[in-house]
PDB file of C-alpha atoms in Angstrom:
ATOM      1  CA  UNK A 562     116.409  62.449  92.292  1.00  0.00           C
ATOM      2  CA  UNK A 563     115.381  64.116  95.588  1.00  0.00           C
ATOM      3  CA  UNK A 564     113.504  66.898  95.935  1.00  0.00           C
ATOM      4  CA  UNK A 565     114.715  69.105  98.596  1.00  0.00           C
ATOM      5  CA  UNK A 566     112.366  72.195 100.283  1.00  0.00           C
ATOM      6  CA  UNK A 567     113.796  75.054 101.137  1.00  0.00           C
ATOM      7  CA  UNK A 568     112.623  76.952 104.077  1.00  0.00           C
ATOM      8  CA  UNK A 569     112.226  80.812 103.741  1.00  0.00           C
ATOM      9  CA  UNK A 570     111.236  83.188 106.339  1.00  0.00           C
ATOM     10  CA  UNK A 571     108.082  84.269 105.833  1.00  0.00           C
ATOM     11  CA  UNK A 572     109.046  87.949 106.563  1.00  0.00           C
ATOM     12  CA  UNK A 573     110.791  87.703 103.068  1.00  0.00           C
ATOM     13  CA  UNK A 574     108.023  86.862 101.604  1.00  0.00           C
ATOM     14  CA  UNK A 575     107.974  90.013  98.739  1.00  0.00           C
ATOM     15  CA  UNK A 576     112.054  88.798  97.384  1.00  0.00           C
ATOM     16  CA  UNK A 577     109.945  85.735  95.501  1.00  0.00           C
ATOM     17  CA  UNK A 578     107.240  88.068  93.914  1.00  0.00           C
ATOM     18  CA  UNK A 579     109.814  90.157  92.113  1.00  0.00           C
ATOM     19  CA  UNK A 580     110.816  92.327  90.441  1.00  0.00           C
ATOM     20  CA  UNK A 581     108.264  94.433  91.310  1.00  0.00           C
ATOM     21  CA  UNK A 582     107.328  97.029  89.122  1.00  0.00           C
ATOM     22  CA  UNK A 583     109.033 100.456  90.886  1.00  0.00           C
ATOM     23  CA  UNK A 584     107.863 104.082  90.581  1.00  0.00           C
ATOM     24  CA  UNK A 585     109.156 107.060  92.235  1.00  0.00           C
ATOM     25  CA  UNK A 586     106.221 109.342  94.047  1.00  0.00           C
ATOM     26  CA  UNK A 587     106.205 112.679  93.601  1.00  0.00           C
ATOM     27  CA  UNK A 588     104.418 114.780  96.115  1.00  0.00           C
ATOM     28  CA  UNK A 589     104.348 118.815  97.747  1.00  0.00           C
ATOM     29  CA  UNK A 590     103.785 119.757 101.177  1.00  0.00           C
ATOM     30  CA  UNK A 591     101.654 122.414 102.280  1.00  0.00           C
ATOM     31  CA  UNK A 592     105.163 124.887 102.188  1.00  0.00           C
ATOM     32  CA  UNK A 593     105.622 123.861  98.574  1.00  0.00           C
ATOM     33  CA  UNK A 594     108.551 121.979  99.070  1.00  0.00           C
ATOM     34  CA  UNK A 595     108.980 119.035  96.744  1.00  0.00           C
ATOM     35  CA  UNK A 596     109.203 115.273  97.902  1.00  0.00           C
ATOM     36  CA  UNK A 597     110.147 112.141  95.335  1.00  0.00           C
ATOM     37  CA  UNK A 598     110.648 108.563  96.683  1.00  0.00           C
ATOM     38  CA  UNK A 599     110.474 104.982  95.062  1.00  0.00           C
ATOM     39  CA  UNK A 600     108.385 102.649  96.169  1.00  0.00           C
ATOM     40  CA  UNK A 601     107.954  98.773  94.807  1.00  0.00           C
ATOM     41  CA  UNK A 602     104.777  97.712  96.703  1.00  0.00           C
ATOM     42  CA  UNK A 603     101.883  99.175  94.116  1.00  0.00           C
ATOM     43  CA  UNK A 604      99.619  98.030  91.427  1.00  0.00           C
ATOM     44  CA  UNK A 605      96.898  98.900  88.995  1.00  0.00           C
ATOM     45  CA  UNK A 606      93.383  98.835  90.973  1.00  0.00           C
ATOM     46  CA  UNK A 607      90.232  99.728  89.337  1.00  0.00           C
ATOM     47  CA  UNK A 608      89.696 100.752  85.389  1.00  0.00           C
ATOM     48  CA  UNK A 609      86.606 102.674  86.175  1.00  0.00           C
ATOM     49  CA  UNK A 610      87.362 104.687  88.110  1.00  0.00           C
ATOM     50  CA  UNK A 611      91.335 104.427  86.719  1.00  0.00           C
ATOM     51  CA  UNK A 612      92.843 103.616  90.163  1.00  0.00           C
ATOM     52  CA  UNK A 613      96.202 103.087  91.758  1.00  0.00           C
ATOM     53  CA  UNK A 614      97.376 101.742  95.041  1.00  0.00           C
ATOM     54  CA  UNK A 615     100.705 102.104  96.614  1.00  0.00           C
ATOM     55  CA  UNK A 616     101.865 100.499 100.243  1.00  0.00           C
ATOM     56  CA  UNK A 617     103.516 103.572 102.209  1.00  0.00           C
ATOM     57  CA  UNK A 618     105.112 103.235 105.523  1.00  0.00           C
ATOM     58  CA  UNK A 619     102.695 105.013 108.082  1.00  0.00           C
ATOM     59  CA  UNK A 620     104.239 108.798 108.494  1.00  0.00           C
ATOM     60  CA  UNK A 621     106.529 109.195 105.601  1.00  0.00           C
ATOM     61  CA  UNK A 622     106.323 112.310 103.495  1.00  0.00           C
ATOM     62  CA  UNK A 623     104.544 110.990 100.717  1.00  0.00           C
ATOM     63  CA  UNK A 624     101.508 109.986 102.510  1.00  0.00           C
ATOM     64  CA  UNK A 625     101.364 113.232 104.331  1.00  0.00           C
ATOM     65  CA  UNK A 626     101.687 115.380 101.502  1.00  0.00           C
ATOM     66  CA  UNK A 627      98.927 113.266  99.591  1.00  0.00           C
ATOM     67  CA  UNK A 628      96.704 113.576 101.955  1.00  0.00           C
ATOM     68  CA  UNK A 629      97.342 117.057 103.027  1.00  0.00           C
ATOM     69  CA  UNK A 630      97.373 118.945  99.135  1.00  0.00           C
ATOM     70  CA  UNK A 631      94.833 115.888  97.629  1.00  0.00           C
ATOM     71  CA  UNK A 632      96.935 114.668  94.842  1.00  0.00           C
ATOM     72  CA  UNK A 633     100.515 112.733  93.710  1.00  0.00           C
ATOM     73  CA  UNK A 634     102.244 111.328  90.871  1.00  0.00           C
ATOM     74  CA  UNK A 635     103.563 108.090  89.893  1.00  0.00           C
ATOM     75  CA  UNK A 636     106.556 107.959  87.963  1.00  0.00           C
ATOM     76  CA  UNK A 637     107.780 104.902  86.077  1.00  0.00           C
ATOM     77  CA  UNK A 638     110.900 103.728  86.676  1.00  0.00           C
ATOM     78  CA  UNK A 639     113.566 103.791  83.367  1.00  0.00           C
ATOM     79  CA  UNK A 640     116.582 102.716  83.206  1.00  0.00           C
ATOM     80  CA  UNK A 641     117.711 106.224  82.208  1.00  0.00           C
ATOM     81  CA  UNK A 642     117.485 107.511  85.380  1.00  0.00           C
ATOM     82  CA  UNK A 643     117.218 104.402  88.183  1.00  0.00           C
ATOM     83  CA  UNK A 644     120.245 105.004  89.890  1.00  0.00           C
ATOM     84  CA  UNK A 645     118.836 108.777  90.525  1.00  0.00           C
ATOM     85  CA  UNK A 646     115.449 107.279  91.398  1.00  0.00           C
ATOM     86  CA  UNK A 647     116.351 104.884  93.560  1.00  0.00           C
ATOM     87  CA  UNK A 648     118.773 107.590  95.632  1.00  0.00           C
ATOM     88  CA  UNK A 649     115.378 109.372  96.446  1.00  0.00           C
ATOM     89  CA  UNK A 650     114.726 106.264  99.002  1.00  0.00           C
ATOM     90  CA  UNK A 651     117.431 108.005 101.085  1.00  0.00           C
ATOM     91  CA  UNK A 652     115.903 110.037 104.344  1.00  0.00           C
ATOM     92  CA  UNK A 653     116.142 113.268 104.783  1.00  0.00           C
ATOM     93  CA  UNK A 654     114.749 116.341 107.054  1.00  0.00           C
ATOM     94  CA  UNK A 655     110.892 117.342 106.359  1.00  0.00           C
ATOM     95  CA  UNK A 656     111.338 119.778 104.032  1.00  0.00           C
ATOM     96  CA  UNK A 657     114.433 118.723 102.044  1.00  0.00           C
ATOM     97  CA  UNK A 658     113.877 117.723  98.677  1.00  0.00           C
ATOM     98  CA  UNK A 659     115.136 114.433  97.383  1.00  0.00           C
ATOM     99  CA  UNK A 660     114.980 115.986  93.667  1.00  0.00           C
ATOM    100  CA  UNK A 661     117.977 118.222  94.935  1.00  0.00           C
ATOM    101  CA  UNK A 662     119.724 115.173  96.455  1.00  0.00           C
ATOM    102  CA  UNK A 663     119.523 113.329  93.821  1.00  0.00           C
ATOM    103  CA  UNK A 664     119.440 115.732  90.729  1.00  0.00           C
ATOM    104  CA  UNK A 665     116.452 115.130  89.546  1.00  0.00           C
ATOM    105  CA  UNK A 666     114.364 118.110  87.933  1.00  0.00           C
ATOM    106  CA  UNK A 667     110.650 119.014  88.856  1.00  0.00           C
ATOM    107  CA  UNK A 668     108.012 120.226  86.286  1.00  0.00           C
ATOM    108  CA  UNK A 669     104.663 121.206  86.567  1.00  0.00           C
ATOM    109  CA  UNK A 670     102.056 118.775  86.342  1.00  0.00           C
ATOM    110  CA  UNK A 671      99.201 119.487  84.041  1.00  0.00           C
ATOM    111  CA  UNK A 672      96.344 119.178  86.377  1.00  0.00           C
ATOM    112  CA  UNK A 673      97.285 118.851  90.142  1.00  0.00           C
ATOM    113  CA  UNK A 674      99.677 120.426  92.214  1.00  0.00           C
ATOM    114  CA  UNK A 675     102.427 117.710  93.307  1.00  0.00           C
ATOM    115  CA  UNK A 676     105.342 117.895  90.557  1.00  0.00           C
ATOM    116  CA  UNK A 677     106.283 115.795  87.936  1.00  0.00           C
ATOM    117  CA  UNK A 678     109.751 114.401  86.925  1.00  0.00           C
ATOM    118  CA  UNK A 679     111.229 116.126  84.130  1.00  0.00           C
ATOM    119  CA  UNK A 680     113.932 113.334  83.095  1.00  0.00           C
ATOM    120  CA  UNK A 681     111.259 110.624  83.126  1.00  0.00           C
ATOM    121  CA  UNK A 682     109.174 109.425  79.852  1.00  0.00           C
ATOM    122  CA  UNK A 683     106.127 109.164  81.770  1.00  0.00           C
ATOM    123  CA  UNK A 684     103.974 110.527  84.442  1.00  0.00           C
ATOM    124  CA  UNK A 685     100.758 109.861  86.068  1.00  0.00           C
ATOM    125  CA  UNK A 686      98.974 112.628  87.956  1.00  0.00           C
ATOM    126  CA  UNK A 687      96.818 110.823  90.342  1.00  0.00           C
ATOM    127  CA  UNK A 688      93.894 112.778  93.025  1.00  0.00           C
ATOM    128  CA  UNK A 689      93.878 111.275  96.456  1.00  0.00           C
ATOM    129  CA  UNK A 690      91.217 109.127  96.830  1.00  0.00           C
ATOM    130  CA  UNK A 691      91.814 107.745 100.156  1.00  0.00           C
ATOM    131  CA  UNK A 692      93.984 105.925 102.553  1.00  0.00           C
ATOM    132  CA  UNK A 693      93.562 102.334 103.766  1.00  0.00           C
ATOM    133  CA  UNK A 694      95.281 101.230 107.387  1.00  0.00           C
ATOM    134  CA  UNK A 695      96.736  97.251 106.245  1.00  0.00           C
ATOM    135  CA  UNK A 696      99.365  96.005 108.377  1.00  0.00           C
ATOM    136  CA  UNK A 697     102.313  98.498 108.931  1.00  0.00           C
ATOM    137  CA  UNK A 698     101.478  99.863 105.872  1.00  0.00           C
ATOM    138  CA  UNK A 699      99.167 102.168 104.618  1.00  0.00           C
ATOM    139  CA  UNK A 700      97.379 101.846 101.134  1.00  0.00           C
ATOM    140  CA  UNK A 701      97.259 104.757  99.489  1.00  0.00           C
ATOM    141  CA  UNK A 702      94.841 104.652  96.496  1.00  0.00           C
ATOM    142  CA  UNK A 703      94.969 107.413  93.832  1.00  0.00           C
ATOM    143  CA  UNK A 704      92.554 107.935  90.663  1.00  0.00           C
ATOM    144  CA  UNK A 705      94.451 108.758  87.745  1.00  0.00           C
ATOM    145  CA  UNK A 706      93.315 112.459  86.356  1.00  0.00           C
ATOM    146  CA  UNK A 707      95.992 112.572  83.758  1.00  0.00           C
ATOM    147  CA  UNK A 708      98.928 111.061  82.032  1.00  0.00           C
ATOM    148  CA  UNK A 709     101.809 112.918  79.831  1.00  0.00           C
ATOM    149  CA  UNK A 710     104.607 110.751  78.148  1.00  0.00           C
ATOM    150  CA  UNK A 711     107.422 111.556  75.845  1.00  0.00           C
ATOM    151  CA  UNK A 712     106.037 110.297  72.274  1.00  0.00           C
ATOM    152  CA  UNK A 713     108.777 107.201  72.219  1.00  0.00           C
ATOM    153  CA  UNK A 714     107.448 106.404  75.633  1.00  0.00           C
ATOM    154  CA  UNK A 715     104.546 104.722  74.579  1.00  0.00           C
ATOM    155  CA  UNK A 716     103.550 101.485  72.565  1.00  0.00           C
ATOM    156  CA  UNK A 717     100.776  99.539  72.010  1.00  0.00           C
ATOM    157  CA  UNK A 718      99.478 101.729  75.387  1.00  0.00           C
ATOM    158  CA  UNK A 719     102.236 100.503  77.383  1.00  0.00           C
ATOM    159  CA  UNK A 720     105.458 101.695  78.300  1.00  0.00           C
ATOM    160  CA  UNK A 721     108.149 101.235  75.147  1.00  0.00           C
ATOM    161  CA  UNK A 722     109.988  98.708  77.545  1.00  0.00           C
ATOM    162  CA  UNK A 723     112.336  97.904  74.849  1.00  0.00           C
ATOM    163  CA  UNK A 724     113.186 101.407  74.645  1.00  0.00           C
ATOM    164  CA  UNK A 725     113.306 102.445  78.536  1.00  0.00           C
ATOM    165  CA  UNK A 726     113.427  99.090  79.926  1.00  0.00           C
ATOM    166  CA  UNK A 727     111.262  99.541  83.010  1.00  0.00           C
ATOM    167  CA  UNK A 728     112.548  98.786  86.469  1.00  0.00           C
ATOM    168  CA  UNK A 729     111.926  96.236  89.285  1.00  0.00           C
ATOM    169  CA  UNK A 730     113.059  95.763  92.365  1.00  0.00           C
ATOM    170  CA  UNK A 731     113.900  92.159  93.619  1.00  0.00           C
ATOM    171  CA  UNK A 732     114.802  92.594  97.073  1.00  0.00           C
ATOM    172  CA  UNK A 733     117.332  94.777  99.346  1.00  0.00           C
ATOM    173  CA  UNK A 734     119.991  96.769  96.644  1.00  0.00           C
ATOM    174  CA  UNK A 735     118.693  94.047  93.706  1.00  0.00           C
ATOM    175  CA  UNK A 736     116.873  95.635  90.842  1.00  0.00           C
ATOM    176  CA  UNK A 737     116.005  94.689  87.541  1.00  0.00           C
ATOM    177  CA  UNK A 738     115.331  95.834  84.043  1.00  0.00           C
ATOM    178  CA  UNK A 739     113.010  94.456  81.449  1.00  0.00           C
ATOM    179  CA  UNK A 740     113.067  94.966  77.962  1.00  0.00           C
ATOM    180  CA  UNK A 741     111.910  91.697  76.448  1.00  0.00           C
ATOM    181  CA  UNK A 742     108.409  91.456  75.237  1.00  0.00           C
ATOM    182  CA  UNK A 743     107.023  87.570  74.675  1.00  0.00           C
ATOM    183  CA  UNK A 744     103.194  87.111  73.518  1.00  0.00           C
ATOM    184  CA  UNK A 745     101.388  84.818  74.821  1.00  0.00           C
ATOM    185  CA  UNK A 746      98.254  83.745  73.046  1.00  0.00           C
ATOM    186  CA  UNK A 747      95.267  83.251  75.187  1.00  0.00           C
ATOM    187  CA  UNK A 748      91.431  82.508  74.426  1.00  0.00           C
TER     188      UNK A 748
END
């Protein structure tokens, strides 16, 4: 049998490292109006200090307002609410909220100023730590300050993805949701 290679552009690179694990980021401006939008290019950092680093697009909202009040959250994406989540990608004025256009509901965080999202099972206040210039991106690294979950949100210190099934985005309008566990012994 032949083999036969395929030829992607390397622009699409991100489609084959998928589904990416996608949060929506919560942030307030300096007027106190709210801003939420999902983003799939982040990842777990540093555990001491408990960091978190997301790719924003130079000049959008959420890197301004991070910057500018010195904190954020990140939101998990559930099943439960995706299709509200996701709608927060759409772009709007400076100073329109994307929890109005999409429904969502803010609450106050426990320890920084940027809101929370009431309908989701988890949240994770994060301080600004800094900012990273990367490409057309900008890295914006947050340490985790605190973390408040619904009580079914949480097993074995993960998300209850058999419960919420946790989102990922594959490419362009593709998403996915995992609920399947499958352990993996290793030494």
């Amino acid at each position: 049998m032949e083999d036969y290679v395929v030829n992607i552009d390397v622009d699409k690179y991100y489609g084959l490292i998928s589904p990416r694990p996608t949060v929506c980021i919560s942030t307030v401006d300096s007027d106190g109006n709210s801003n939420l939008a999902p983003y799939s290019f982040l990842t777990p950092l540093s555990f001491n200090p408990p960091l978190i680093v997301i790719g924003v697009g130079e000049g959008k909202d959420t890197i301004v307002n991070a910057r500018d009040i010195g904190d954020f959250v990140v939101t998990p994406l559930t099943e439960d609410w995706m299709v509200e989540g996701i709608k927060t990608g759409e772009s709007l004025p400076h100073g329109e909220s994307e929890f109005d256009l999409a429904g969502l509901n803010t609450k106050s965080s426990e320890k920084i100023k940027s809101p929370s999202v009431a309908e989701a099972a988890v949240n994770i206040e994060c301080e600004y730590y800094g900012e990273y210039e990367i490409g057309d991106h900008l890295l914006l690294v947050g340490e985790v300050v605190n973390i408040t979950a619904n009580e079914d949100a949480v097993k074995n210190d993960r998300i209850a993805l058999e419960k919420y099934g946790a989102v990922g985005h594959i490419s362009g309008e593709e998403f996915a949701v995992a609920r399947d566990i499958t352990e993996i012994e290793r030494n």
